[in-house]
Short mmCIF file of C-alpha atoms in Angstrom, two decimals:
data_model
loop_
_atom_site.label_atom_id
_atom_site.label_comp_id
_atom_site.label_asym_id
_atom_site.label_seq_id
_atom_site.Cartn_x
_atom_site.Cartn_y
_atom_site.Cartn_z
CA MET P 1 21.21 -57.07 33.12
CA LYS P 2 23.66 -54.27 32.25
CA VAL P 3 22.60 -54.25 28.60
CA GLY P 4 18.92 -54.04 29.56
CA SER P 5 19.63 -51.12 31.88
CA SER P 6 21.37 -49.22 29.09
CA ALA P 7 18.43 -49.83 26.82
CA ARG P 8 16.04 -48.38 29.39
CA ASP P 9 18.23 -45.37 30.21
CA GLY P 10 18.89 -44.55 26.53
CA PRO P 11 15.36 -43.45 25.64
CA SER P 12 15.06 -41.43 28.87
CA GLY P 13 18.24 -39.54 28.03
CA SER P 14 17.02 -39.03 24.46
CA LEU P 15 13.73 -37.59 25.70
CA ILE P 16 15.58 -35.17 27.98
CA VAL P 17 17.80 -34.00 25.14
CA THR P 18 14.74 -33.59 22.87
CA ALA P 19 12.88 -31.60 25.52
CA LEU P 20 15.87 -29.31 26.12
CA THR P 21 16.29 -28.85 22.37
CA LEU P 22 12.66 -27.86 21.96
CA VAL P 23 12.90 -25.40 24.86
CA VAL P 24 15.96 -23.77 23.26
CA LEU P 25 14.31 -23.59 19.82
CA ILE P 26 11.03 -22.19 21.13
CA ALA P 27 12.82 -19.58 23.27
CA SER P 28 14.96 -18.61 20.28
CA ALA P 29 11.88 -18.35 18.03
CA LEU P 30 10.12 -16.06 20.50
CA SER P 31 13.21 -13.88 20.90
CA ALA P 32 13.66 -13.65 17.14
CA GLY P 33 10.00 -12.76 16.69
CA LEU P 34 10.20 -9.94 19.24
CA TYR P 35 13.41 -8.67 17.65
CA LEU P 36 11.88 -8.65 14.17
CA ARG P 37 8.70 -7.02 15.42
CA THR P 38 10.82 -4.17 16.78
CA ARG P 39 12.50 -3.74 13.40
CA VAL P 40 9.13 -3.85 11.60
CA VAL P 41 7.66 -1.21 13.91
CA SER P 42 10.73 0.95 13.26
CA LEU P 43 10.32 0.62 9.48
CA LEU P 44 6.61 1.44 9.75
CA HIS P 45 7.40 4.57 11.74
CA VAL P 46 9.99 5.64 9.17
CA SER P 47 7.54 4.94 6.30
CA GLU P 48 4.75 6.99 7.84
CA THR P 49 7.10 9.85 8.77
CA ILE P 50 8.49 9.94 5.22
CA ARG P 51 4.95 9.94 3.88
CA SER P 52 4.04 12.91 6.11
CA ALA P 53 7.27 14.72 5.13
CA ARG P 54 6.55 14.22 1.43
CA SER P 55 3.02 15.49 1.89
CA SER P 56 4.37 18.68 3.52
CA ALA P 57 7.01 19.06 0.81
CA PHE P 58 4.28 18.70 -1.80
CA GLY P 59 2.32 21.42 0.01
CA MET P 60 5.32 23.77 -0.09
CA LEU P 61 5.77 23.17 -3.82
CA ARG P 62 2.07 23.69 -4.47
CA GLY P 63 2.04 26.90 -2.39
CA GLN P 64 5.08 28.30 -4.20
CA LEU P 65 3.47 27.47 -7.55
CA ASP P 66 0.21 29.20 -6.55
CA GLU P 67 2.14 32.30 -5.45
CA GLU P 68 4.09 32.36 -8.69
CA THR P 69 0.98 31.73 -10.83
CA GLY P 70 -0.90 34.57 -9.15
CA ILE P 71 1.90 37.10 -9.68
CA ARG P 72 2.48 36.07 -13.29
CA GLY P 73 -1.22 36.22 -14.08
CA PHE P 74 -1.52 39.72 -12.65
CA VAL P 75 1.61 40.95 -14.45
CA ALA P 76 0.33 39.58 -17.75
CA SER P 77 -3.28 40.74 -17.50
CA GLY P 78 -3.52 43.46 -14.86
CA ASN P 79 -6.54 41.61 -13.43
CA ARG P 80 -6.38 41.53 -9.61
CA GLU P 81 -8.45 38.32 -9.49
CA TYR P 82 -5.27 36.49 -10.50
CA LEU P 83 -3.78 37.46 -7.12
CA GLU P 84 -6.30 35.32 -5.19
CA PRO P 85 -4.17 32.10 -5.42
CA TYR P 86 -1.19 34.16 -4.30
CA TYR P 87 -2.85 35.37 -1.09
CA ALA P 88 -4.38 31.95 -0.39
CA ALA P 89 -0.94 30.30 -0.59
CA LEU P 90 0.88 32.78 1.68
CA PRO P 91 0.15 30.98 5.00
CA MET P 92 0.49 27.50 3.47
CA VAL P 93 4.22 27.50 2.74
CA PRO P 94 5.40 28.43 6.30
CA ALA P 95 2.98 25.93 7.87
CA ASP P 96 4.12 23.10 5.60
CA ALA P 97 7.75 24.07 6.16
CA SER P 98 7.28 23.88 9.95
CA ASN P 99 5.74 20.40 9.73
CA LEU P 100 8.46 19.30 7.30
CA ARG P 101 11.20 20.37 9.75
CA LYS P 102 9.58 18.25 12.49
CA ARG P 103 9.39 15.19 10.27
CA ILE P 104 12.99 15.66 9.09
CA ALA P 105 14.13 15.88 12.72
CA GLU P 106 12.32 12.62 13.53
CA LEU P 107 13.99 10.90 10.58
CA GLY P 108 17.44 12.14 11.53
CA ILE P 109 18.43 13.30 8.02
CA PRO P 110 21.57 15.47 8.54
CA GLU P 111 21.20 17.65 5.46
CA GLY P 112 17.41 17.95 5.77
CA PRO P 113 17.07 21.05 8.02
CA ALA P 114 19.48 23.04 5.86
CA LEU P 115 17.52 22.18 2.69
CA VAL P 116 14.19 23.17 4.28
CA ASP P 117 15.72 26.43 5.59
CA ARG P 118 17.17 27.20 2.16
CA ALA P 119 13.83 26.58 0.42
CA SER P 120 12.02 28.77 3.00
CA ALA P 121 14.60 31.57 2.65
CA LEU P 122 14.30 31.52 -1.15
CA ASN P 123 10.52 31.63 -0.87
CA ARG P 124 10.70 34.66 1.46
CA ALA P 125 13.15 36.38 -0.88
CA TRP P 126 10.85 35.75 -3.81
CA LEU P 127 7.90 37.14 -1.84
CA ALA P 128 9.89 40.26 -1.01
CA LEU P 129 10.72 40.73 -4.69
CA ALA P 130 7.08 40.31 -5.66
CA ALA P 131 5.67 42.39 -2.78
CA GLY P 132 5.10 45.50 -4.86
CA THR P 133 3.31 43.52 -7.53
CA ALA P 134 1.17 41.74 -4.95
CA GLU P 135 -0.05 45.15 -3.69
CA GLY P 136 -1.48 45.76 -7.13
CA LYS P 137 1.37 47.72 -8.71
CA ARG P 138 2.21 46.35 -12.11
CA PRO P 139 5.96 46.62 -12.80
CA ALA P 140 7.13 48.68 -15.75
CA ASP P 141 8.86 45.64 -17.18
CA GLY P 142 7.30 42.29 -16.21
CA GLY P 143 10.03 40.41 -18.04
CA VAL P 144 12.71 41.84 -15.75
CA LEU P 145 10.75 40.79 -12.66
CA GLN P 146 10.33 37.26 -13.98
CA ALA P 147 14.01 37.00 -14.89
CA ARG P 148 15.10 38.06 -11.38
CA ALA P 149 12.61 35.69 -9.78
CA LYS P 150 13.60 32.71 -11.92
CA THR P 151 16.90 32.16 -10.11
CA MET P 152 15.11 32.12 -6.73
CA VAL P 153 12.35 29.78 -7.92
CA ASP P 154 14.86 27.40 -9.53
CA GLY P 155 16.87 27.32 -6.29
CA PHE P 156 13.70 26.61 -4.29
CA ARG P 157 12.78 23.65 -6.51
CA ALA P 158 16.33 22.31 -6.49
CA ALA P 159 16.33 22.32 -2.67
CA MET P 160 13.01 20.43 -2.60
CA ALA P 161 14.31 17.89 -5.16
CA ASN P 162 17.43 17.28 -3.05
CA LEU P 163 15.22 16.83 0.01
CA ASP P 164 13.10 14.22 -1.81
CA THR P 165 16.30 12.34 -2.72
CA ALA P 166 17.38 12.41 0.94
CA LEU P 167 13.98 10.96 1.97
CA ASP P 168 14.46 8.14 -0.56
CA ARG P 169 17.88 7.33 0.90
CA ARG P 170 16.43 7.26 4.42
CA TYR P 171 13.72 4.77 3.44
CA VAL P 172 16.21 2.56 1.58
CA ALA P 173 18.40 2.49 4.70
CA ALA P 174 15.45 1.50 6.93
CA ASP P 175 14.35 -1.15 4.44
CA ALA P 176 17.89 -2.57 4.29
CA ASP P 177 17.97 -2.69 8.09
CA LEU P 178 14.80 -4.82 8.12
CA TYR P 179 16.20 -7.21 5.52
CA ALA P 180 19.44 -7.51 7.49
CA ALA P 181 17.40 -8.36 10.60
CA ILE P 182 15.52 -11.07 8.67
CA GLU P 183 18.80 -12.51 7.37
CA ARG P 184 20.35 -12.50 10.85
CA THR P 185 17.31 -14.34 12.19
CA GLY P 186 17.58 -16.90 9.42
CA LEU P 187 21.25 -17.48 10.21
CA LEU P 188 20.39 -17.87 13.89
CA PHE P 189 17.87 -20.61 13.18
CA GLY P 190 20.20 -22.29 10.71
CA GLY P 191 22.90 -22.41 13.37
CA LEU P 192 20.48 -23.77 15.98
CA ILE P 193 19.32 -26.52 13.66
CA LEU P 194 22.94 -27.48 12.91
CA LEU P 195 23.69 -27.56 16.63
CA VAL P 196 20.67 -29.76 17.28
CA ALA P 197 21.72 -32.12 14.50
CA ALA P 198 25.30 -32.28 15.81
CA GLY P 199 24.09 -32.90 19.35
CA THR P 200 21.77 -35.65 18.19
CA ILE P 201 24.61 -37.37 16.31
CA LEU P 202 27.01 -37.15 19.26
CA PHE P 203 24.39 -38.45 21.65
CA GLY P 204 23.57 -41.35 19.35
CA THR P 205 27.18 -42.45 18.98
CA SER P 206 27.62 -42.52 22.74
CA GLN P 207 25.02 -45.26 23.14
CA ASN P 208 26.24 -48.82 23.16
CA ARG P 209 25.33 -51.10 20.28
CA ALA P 210 23.06 -53.25 22.38
CA ALA P 211 20.84 -50.29 23.38
CA ARG P 212 20.65 -49.07 19.79
CA ALA P 213 19.69 -52.53 18.53
CA LEU P 214 16.92 -52.92 21.11
CA GLU P 215 15.49 -49.41 20.59
CA ALA P 216 16.03 -48.95 16.84
CA SER P 217 12.37 -48.53 15.91
CA ARG P 218 11.69 -46.29 18.88
CA ALA P 219 14.68 -44.05 18.12
CA LEU P 220 13.53 -43.72 14.54
CA SER P 221 10.10 -42.61 15.69
CA GLU P 222 11.63 -40.03 18.05
CA GLU P 223 13.86 -38.67 15.28
CA GLN P 224 10.83 -38.26 13.06
CA ARG P 225 9.02 -36.37 15.82
CA ARG P 226 12.04 -34.11 16.33
CA GLU P 227 12.24 -33.40 12.60
CA ALA P 228 8.52 -32.64 12.45
CA MET P 229 8.89 -30.30 15.42
CA ARG P 230 11.84 -28.49 13.82
CA LEU P 231 9.83 -27.99 10.62
CA ARG P 232 6.83 -26.79 12.63
CA ILE P 233 8.95 -24.26 14.53
CA ALA P 234 10.49 -22.98 11.27
CA TYR P 235 7.01 -22.53 9.78
CA GLU P 236 5.61 -20.84 12.89
CA THR P 237 8.58 -18.46 12.92
CA GLU P 238 8.07 -17.44 9.27
CA LYS P 239 4.32 -17.08 9.78
CA HIS P 240 4.87 -14.96 12.89
CA ILE P 241 7.22 -12.66 10.98
CA ALA P 242 4.93 -12.41 7.95
CA ASP P 243 1.83 -11.84 10.13
CA THR P 244 3.66 -9.05 11.95
CA LEU P 245 4.51 -7.41 8.62
CA GLN P 246 0.92 -7.84 7.40
CA ASP P 247 -0.54 -6.35 10.59
CA GLY P 248 1.64 -3.29 10.15
CA PHE P 249 1.55 -2.85 6.39
CA ALA P 250 -1.97 -3.87 5.32
CA GLN P 251 -4.22 -2.31 7.96
CA ARG P 252 -4.22 1.46 7.37
CA PRO P 253 -6.56 4.13 8.74
CA LEU P 254 -8.73 5.47 5.90
CA PRO P 255 -9.26 9.20 5.23
CA THR P 256 -12.36 10.92 6.56
CA HIS P 257 -14.13 13.16 4.05
CA PRO P 258 -17.56 14.85 4.25
CA SER P 259 -18.53 13.75 0.74
CA LEU P 260 -16.83 10.36 0.47
CA ARG P 261 -17.40 7.10 2.34
CA PHE P 262 -14.70 4.46 2.80
CA SER P 263 -14.82 0.93 4.14
CA ALA P 264 -12.20 -1.81 3.98
CA MET P 265 -11.29 -5.17 5.39
CA TYR P 266 -8.47 -7.69 5.18
CA VAL P 267 -8.87 -11.40 6.04
CA PRO P 268 -5.83 -13.71 5.91
CA ALA P 269 -6.04 -17.11 4.25
CA GLU P 270 -7.33 -19.98 6.37
CA GLU P 271 -4.75 -22.31 4.85
CA GLU P 272 -1.73 -22.36 7.14
CA ASN P 273 0.85 -22.39 4.37
CA LYS P 274 -0.35 -19.15 2.77
CA VAL P 275 0.68 -15.72 4.02
CA GLY P 276 0.07 -13.30 1.18
CA GLY P 277 0.89 -9.77 0.07
CA ASP P 278 -2.55 -8.12 -0.30
CA TRP P 279 -2.95 -4.48 0.76
CA TYR P 280 -4.98 -1.31 0.30
CA ASP P 281 -4.42 2.37 1.07
CA ALA P 282 -5.93 5.83 0.54
CA LEU P 283 -4.56 9.37 0.63
CA GLU P 284 -6.36 12.73 0.56
CA LEU P 285 -5.32 14.95 -2.37
CA PRO P 286 -5.89 18.66 -3.10
CA GLY P 287 -9.03 19.69 -4.94
CA ASP P 288 -11.57 17.59 -2.97
CA ARG P 289 -10.11 14.32 -4.28
CA VAL P 290 -8.98 11.17 -2.47
CA LEU P 291 -6.50 8.69 -3.93
CA PHE P 292 -7.25 4.97 -3.54
CA VAL P 293 -5.07 1.94 -4.27
CA ILE P 294 -5.35 -1.82 -3.85
CA GLY P 295 -2.71 -4.36 -4.77
CA ASP P 296 -1.50 -7.93 -4.53
CA VAL P 297 2.13 -9.13 -4.57
CA ALA P 298 2.81 -12.52 -6.19
CA GLY P 299 3.90 -15.29 -3.83
CA HIS P 300 3.51 -15.90 -0.12
CA GLY P 301 5.52 -15.57 3.08
CA ILE P 302 8.02 -12.95 4.21
CA GLU P 303 9.12 -11.97 0.69
CA ALA P 304 5.52 -11.22 -0.34
CA ALA P 305 4.83 -9.20 2.82
CA VAL P 306 8.02 -7.13 2.44
CA GLY P 307 7.40 -6.73 -1.31
CA MET P 308 3.93 -5.46 -0.44
CA ASN P 309 5.39 -2.63 1.65
CA ARG P 310 7.86 -1.67 -1.08
CA ALA P 311 5.12 -1.49 -3.72
CA ARG P 312 2.79 0.46 -1.41
CA GLN P 313 5.53 2.96 -0.54
CA ALA P 314 6.41 3.43 -4.23
CA LEU P 315 2.75 3.97 -5.22
CA MET P 316 1.98 6.50 -2.50
CA SER P 317 5.25 8.41 -3.09
CA SER P 318 4.57 8.58 -6.85
CA ALA P 319 1.04 9.83 -6.19
CA LEU P 320 2.45 12.91 -4.41
CA VAL P 321 4.41 13.79 -7.55
CA ASP P 322 1.88 12.95 -10.29
CA THR P 323 -1.81 12.22 -9.70
CA ASP P 324 -2.50 10.74 -13.15
CA PRO P 325 -3.12 7.01 -12.42
CA ALA P 326 -1.41 5.72 -15.60
CA ASP P 327 1.69 7.85 -14.92
CA ILE P 328 1.79 6.58 -11.32
CA LEU P 329 1.79 2.95 -12.51
CA THR P 330 4.49 3.73 -15.09
CA ARG P 331 6.76 5.22 -12.39
CA VAL P 332 6.21 2.32 -10.00
CA ASN P 333 6.74 -0.27 -12.74
CA ALA P 334 10.15 1.23 -13.54
CA GLU P 335 11.14 1.27 -9.86
CA LEU P 336 10.10 -2.36 -9.27
CA LEU P 337 12.06 -3.47 -12.35
CA ARG P 338 15.16 -1.61 -11.13
CA ASN P 339 14.95 -3.37 -7.77
CA SER P 340 14.08 -6.83 -9.20
CA ALA P 341 10.95 -6.85 -7.01
CA PRO P 342 8.28 -9.57 -7.29
CA MET P 343 5.33 -9.12 -9.65
CA VAL P 344 2.50 -6.90 -8.39
CA THR P 345 -1.04 -6.38 -9.64
CA GLY P 346 -3.02 -3.34 -8.60
CA VAL P 347 -5.56 -0.60 -9.27
CA VAL P 348 -4.77 3.04 -8.47
CA GLY P 349 -7.07 6.01 -8.94
CA TYR P 350 -8.93 8.82 -7.24
CA ALA P 351 -12.50 9.80 -6.46
CA ASP P 352 -13.45 13.43 -7.20
CA ALA P 353 -16.09 14.60 -4.73
CA GLN P 354 -16.86 17.70 -6.82
CA THR P 355 -17.60 15.99 -10.14
CA TYR P 356 -18.66 12.49 -8.97
CA GLU P 357 -15.92 10.98 -11.13
CA PHE P 358 -13.86 7.84 -10.56
CA VAL P 359 -10.51 8.06 -12.38
CA TYR P 360 -8.36 4.92 -12.32
CA ALA P 361 -5.76 2.75 -14.05
CA SER P 362 -5.20 -1.01 -13.70
CA ALA P 363 -2.09 -3.20 -13.79
CA GLY P 364 -3.28 -6.78 -14.39
CA HIS P 365 -5.69 -6.63 -11.43
CA PRO P 366 -9.28 -7.93 -11.21
CA PRO P 367 -11.76 -5.30 -12.52
CA PRO P 368 -13.35 -2.78 -10.10
CA ILE P 369 -17.12 -3.08 -9.67
CA LEU P 370 -19.37 0.01 -9.75
CA ILE P 371 -22.66 0.17 -7.87
CA GLU P 372 -25.02 3.01 -8.81
CA PRO P 373 -28.52 3.67 -7.43
CA GLY P 374 -31.18 1.92 -9.51
CA ARG P 375 -28.68 0.00 -11.59
CA ALA P 376 -27.20 -3.53 -11.32
CA PRO P 377 -23.52 -3.76 -10.26
CA ARG P 378 -21.17 -3.79 -13.25
CA MET P 379 -17.51 -4.53 -13.81
CA LEU P 380 -15.45 -1.65 -15.21
CA GLU P 381 -12.90 -1.93 -17.98
CA ILE P 382 -9.33 -2.85 -17.10
CA GLY P 383 -6.03 -3.33 -18.91
CA GLY P 384 -2.28 -3.21 -18.51
CA VAL P 385 0.13 -5.94 -17.48
CA PRO P 386 1.18 -6.51 -13.85
CA LEU P 387 3.90 -4.28 -12.42
CA GLY P 388 7.50 -5.48 -12.39
CA VAL P 389 7.17 -7.70 -15.49
CA VAL P 390 8.00 -5.69 -18.64
CA PRO P 391 9.55 -2.20 -19.08
CA SER P 392 6.57 -0.83 -21.04
CA GLY P 393 3.28 -1.57 -19.32
CA ALA P 394 1.12 0.63 -21.64
CA PHE P 395 -1.11 1.70 -18.74
CA ARG P 396 -4.25 3.72 -19.49
CA THR P 397 -6.18 6.17 -17.33
CA ARG P 398 -9.94 5.62 -17.46
CA ARG P 399 -12.67 8.00 -16.29
CA VAL P 400 -16.14 6.99 -15.13
CA GLN P 401 -18.77 9.68 -14.56
CA SER P 402 -21.04 8.55 -11.73
CA VAL P 403 -23.73 9.91 -9.41
CA PRO P 404 -24.35 10.59 -5.69
CA GLY P 405 -24.73 7.34 -3.76
CA ALA P 406 -22.43 5.40 -6.12
CA ILE P 407 -19.86 2.99 -4.63
CA LEU P 408 -16.72 1.59 -6.25
CA VAL P 409 -15.69 -1.87 -4.99
CA LEU P 410 -12.04 -2.92 -5.29
CA TYR P 411 -10.81 -6.37 -4.25
CA THR P 412 -7.96 -8.85 -4.57
CA ASP P 413 -8.23 -12.16 -6.41
CA GLY P 414 -8.91 -14.12 -3.22
CA ALA P 415 -12.47 -12.78 -3.45
CA VAL P 416 -13.12 -14.57 -6.76
CA GLU P 417 -10.77 -17.60 -6.72
CA HIS P 418 -12.29 -19.44 -3.73
CA SER P 419 -13.98 -21.96 -6.04
CA ARG P 420 -10.97 -22.35 -8.40
CA ASP P 421 -13.31 -21.09 -11.14
CA VAL P 422 -12.72 -17.37 -11.70
CA ILE P 423 -15.79 -16.85 -13.91
CA GLU P 424 -18.07 -18.46 -11.33
CA GLY P 425 -16.27 -16.50 -8.61
CA GLU P 426 -17.01 -13.22 -10.41
CA ARG P 427 -20.69 -14.16 -10.72
CA THR P 428 -20.82 -14.94 -7.00
CA LEU P 429 -19.14 -11.61 -6.16
CA LEU P 430 -21.54 -9.61 -8.37
CA ALA P 431 -24.52 -11.39 -6.82
CA ALA P 432 -23.19 -10.73 -3.31
CA ILE P 433 -22.65 -7.03 -4.06
CA GLY P 434 -26.13 -6.78 -5.58
CA SER P 435 -27.67 -8.25 -2.43
CA ILE P 436 -26.16 -5.60 -0.14
CA ASP P 437 -28.27 -2.61 0.89
CA THR P 438 -25.50 -0.04 0.35
CA ASP P 439 -27.63 2.83 1.70
CA ARG P 440 -27.94 1.17 5.11
CA ALA P 441 -24.72 -0.83 5.34
CA THR P 442 -22.26 1.02 7.57
CA GLU P 443 -19.40 -1.26 6.48
CA PRO P 444 -20.08 -2.39 2.89
CA ALA P 445 -16.71 -4.18 2.60
CA ALA P 446 -17.45 -6.46 5.56
CA ALA P 447 -21.01 -7.08 4.30
CA ILE P 448 -19.70 -8.09 0.87
CA HIS P 449 -17.18 -10.49 2.43
CA ARG P 450 -19.86 -12.14 4.55
CA ALA P 451 -22.14 -12.57 1.53
CA VAL P 452 -19.36 -14.08 -0.64
CA PHE P 453 -17.91 -16.47 1.93
CA ALA P 454 -21.10 -17.65 3.61
CA GLY P 455 -20.40 -21.39 3.90
CA ARG P 456 -17.12 -21.11 1.96
CA THR P 457 -13.47 -21.31 2.99
CA ALA P 458 -11.00 -18.66 1.83
CA GLY P 459 -7.98 -20.38 0.26
CA ASP P 460 -6.11 -17.10 -0.14
CA ASP P 461 -5.86 -13.67 1.49
CA VAL P 462 -8.81 -11.36 0.73
CA ALA P 463 -8.72 -7.56 0.75
CA ILE P 464 -11.79 -5.45 -0.10
CA LEU P 465 -11.91 -1.63 -0.33
CA THR P 466 -15.01 0.44 -1.12
CA VAL P 467 -15.10 4.13 -2.06
CA GLY P 468 -18.49 5.82 -2.29
CA PHE P 469 -20.02 9.24 -2.86
CA SER P 470 -22.36 10.50 -0.16
CA VAL P 471 -25.97 10.94 -1.20
CA ALA P 472 -26.08 14.50 0.14
CA PRO P 473 -23.68 16.73 -1.90
CA SER P 474 -21.18 18.91 -0.05
CA THR P 475 -21.05 22.70 -0.40
CA GLY P 476 -19.05 24.04 -3.33
CA MET P 477 -19.47 21.12 -5.72
CA ARG P 478 -19.18 22.06 -9.36
CA VAL P 479 -21.75 19.45 -10.44
CA SER P 480 -25.00 19.27 -8.44
CA ALA P 481 -26.64 16.03 -7.40
CA ASP P 482 -29.68 16.79 -9.62
CA ARG P 483 -27.51 17.37 -12.66
CA ALA P 484 -25.42 14.23 -12.03
CA ASN P 485 -28.55 12.11 -11.61
CA ALA P 486 -30.05 13.59 -14.78
CA GLU P 487 -26.88 12.71 -16.70
CA PHE P 488 -26.99 9.19 -15.30
CA ALA P 489 -30.65 8.72 -16.32
CA ALA P 490 -29.97 10.01 -19.83
CA ARG P 491 -26.93 7.76 -20.18
CA SER P 492 -28.82 4.68 -19.00
CA ALA P 493 -31.74 5.35 -21.36
CA SER P 494 -29.54 5.81 -24.44
CA PRO P 495 -28.72 2.87 -26.80
CA GLN P 496 -25.02 3.40 -26.03
CA GLY P 497 -25.72 3.09 -22.31
CA ALA P 498 -27.57 -0.17 -22.88
CA ILE P 499 -24.69 -1.51 -24.98
CA GLU P 500 -22.22 -0.54 -22.25
CA SER P 501 -24.25 -2.49 -19.67
CA ALA P 502 -24.42 -5.56 -21.91
CA GLN P 503 -20.76 -5.71 -22.89
CA PRO P 504 -18.69 -8.36 -21.10
CA SER P 505 -15.93 -7.04 -18.86
CA LEU P 506 -12.35 -7.30 -19.98
CA ARG P 507 -10.53 -9.62 -17.64
CA ILE P 508 -6.97 -10.62 -16.95
CA ILE P 509 -7.10 -13.97 -15.17
CA ARG P 510 -3.96 -14.48 -13.17
CA ARG P 511 -2.98 -17.19 -10.73
CA LYS P 512 -0.58 -16.11 -8.01
CA ALA P 513 2.69 -17.95 -7.69
CA SER P 514 2.55 -20.30 -4.77
#
């Protein structure tokens, strides 16, 4: 009778221990998720503040350059029209400096305020030196004026370069803090799993041999359920972390522009074991242009989501320094190689609302698709290897002259790999884009996704970004809508235009690492 009682009590005690273990693990997972979410939100705030600070710093540099260009042009030619950039830039530098000081204060960079103050003081000193010239008085010796101003201008640029370095250090510190938080969470779960294993072993050895013999099969089943639950909790924790990163990093507000239309969407994979690194972004540039970028980091899970943010930050920071798409990719490729980051594919470029031009460069990414009124959708040329693979990517900037009403569609490979046949996937995507009434669709990206995945399951993350020119041209455009449409009609009617439409697109077919 005593042996039978032990056998009955053993499973009850085991169930209690299992239930308590699950409660501890679930509570720990929730706490870790909240902790990591706090760190992710902090990194996002730092990233956006640095982006705003860099934009203001770029404005100060551009304003100083316009002032300097205006004075030099007037000194060289005596033509007062050269002073127009000078006067236009005068209010820009103080305004950008004020915003830059606010962003630096938010970031808590100790040396930042002094660098901004030094750059502002040098700019004011330079303006004082050039005041007589700005009033229309040409100096007797323009070379002397330029020599005296050179020291001030060089000091101004040195201060801005030091400030950019300080912003880089601040982002690296925030990024390292997030990685440390992820590592601490991993250690926490590792310790909990070890404790659970140790507790299970100690509990098992305390049972008498008779109870273990009678309940051997049942104990084995319970152990399997506990192991399955531990694996499930580990997966849910990683997915929660990666989803939090994706929510913060991938979904970005798009610029609003009177002559450009944007739409975008991001849909995560339906397969539970895939959390990818797809993202898109856009940034307004001077000269009635808007930068666009879409990318995909190889792999899945936390590493892909964090790698996505690093690549996005590098691309947007490089775009503030150099707006040539091929040069941007070259800079980012070097940075990713230095940091041993995962492989990234992407397309970066800008839309010019004055000339109806799309200018872009590709790094091993699926080809953009151009929709123009009265013409079937077509894939544009691509080239270049993915980022973070080889030191020399040989990236090339390509220009496409388009027309009012044109839309450029950018997407990640999840949009064409749903059938495991990329060629068939591209045909499906082109057919879906061709079926959309782009003039009436308020959200072309969402309409394209619905047309592609009607009755299909997405096996991978899908990001779609569209950039389009408004049909009605904005005031001040250098190329009118009538002229652009006439150029389009002439190009389409020419033999070369027909050949261009018939040529197959260049493709780089790449499977993401699982």
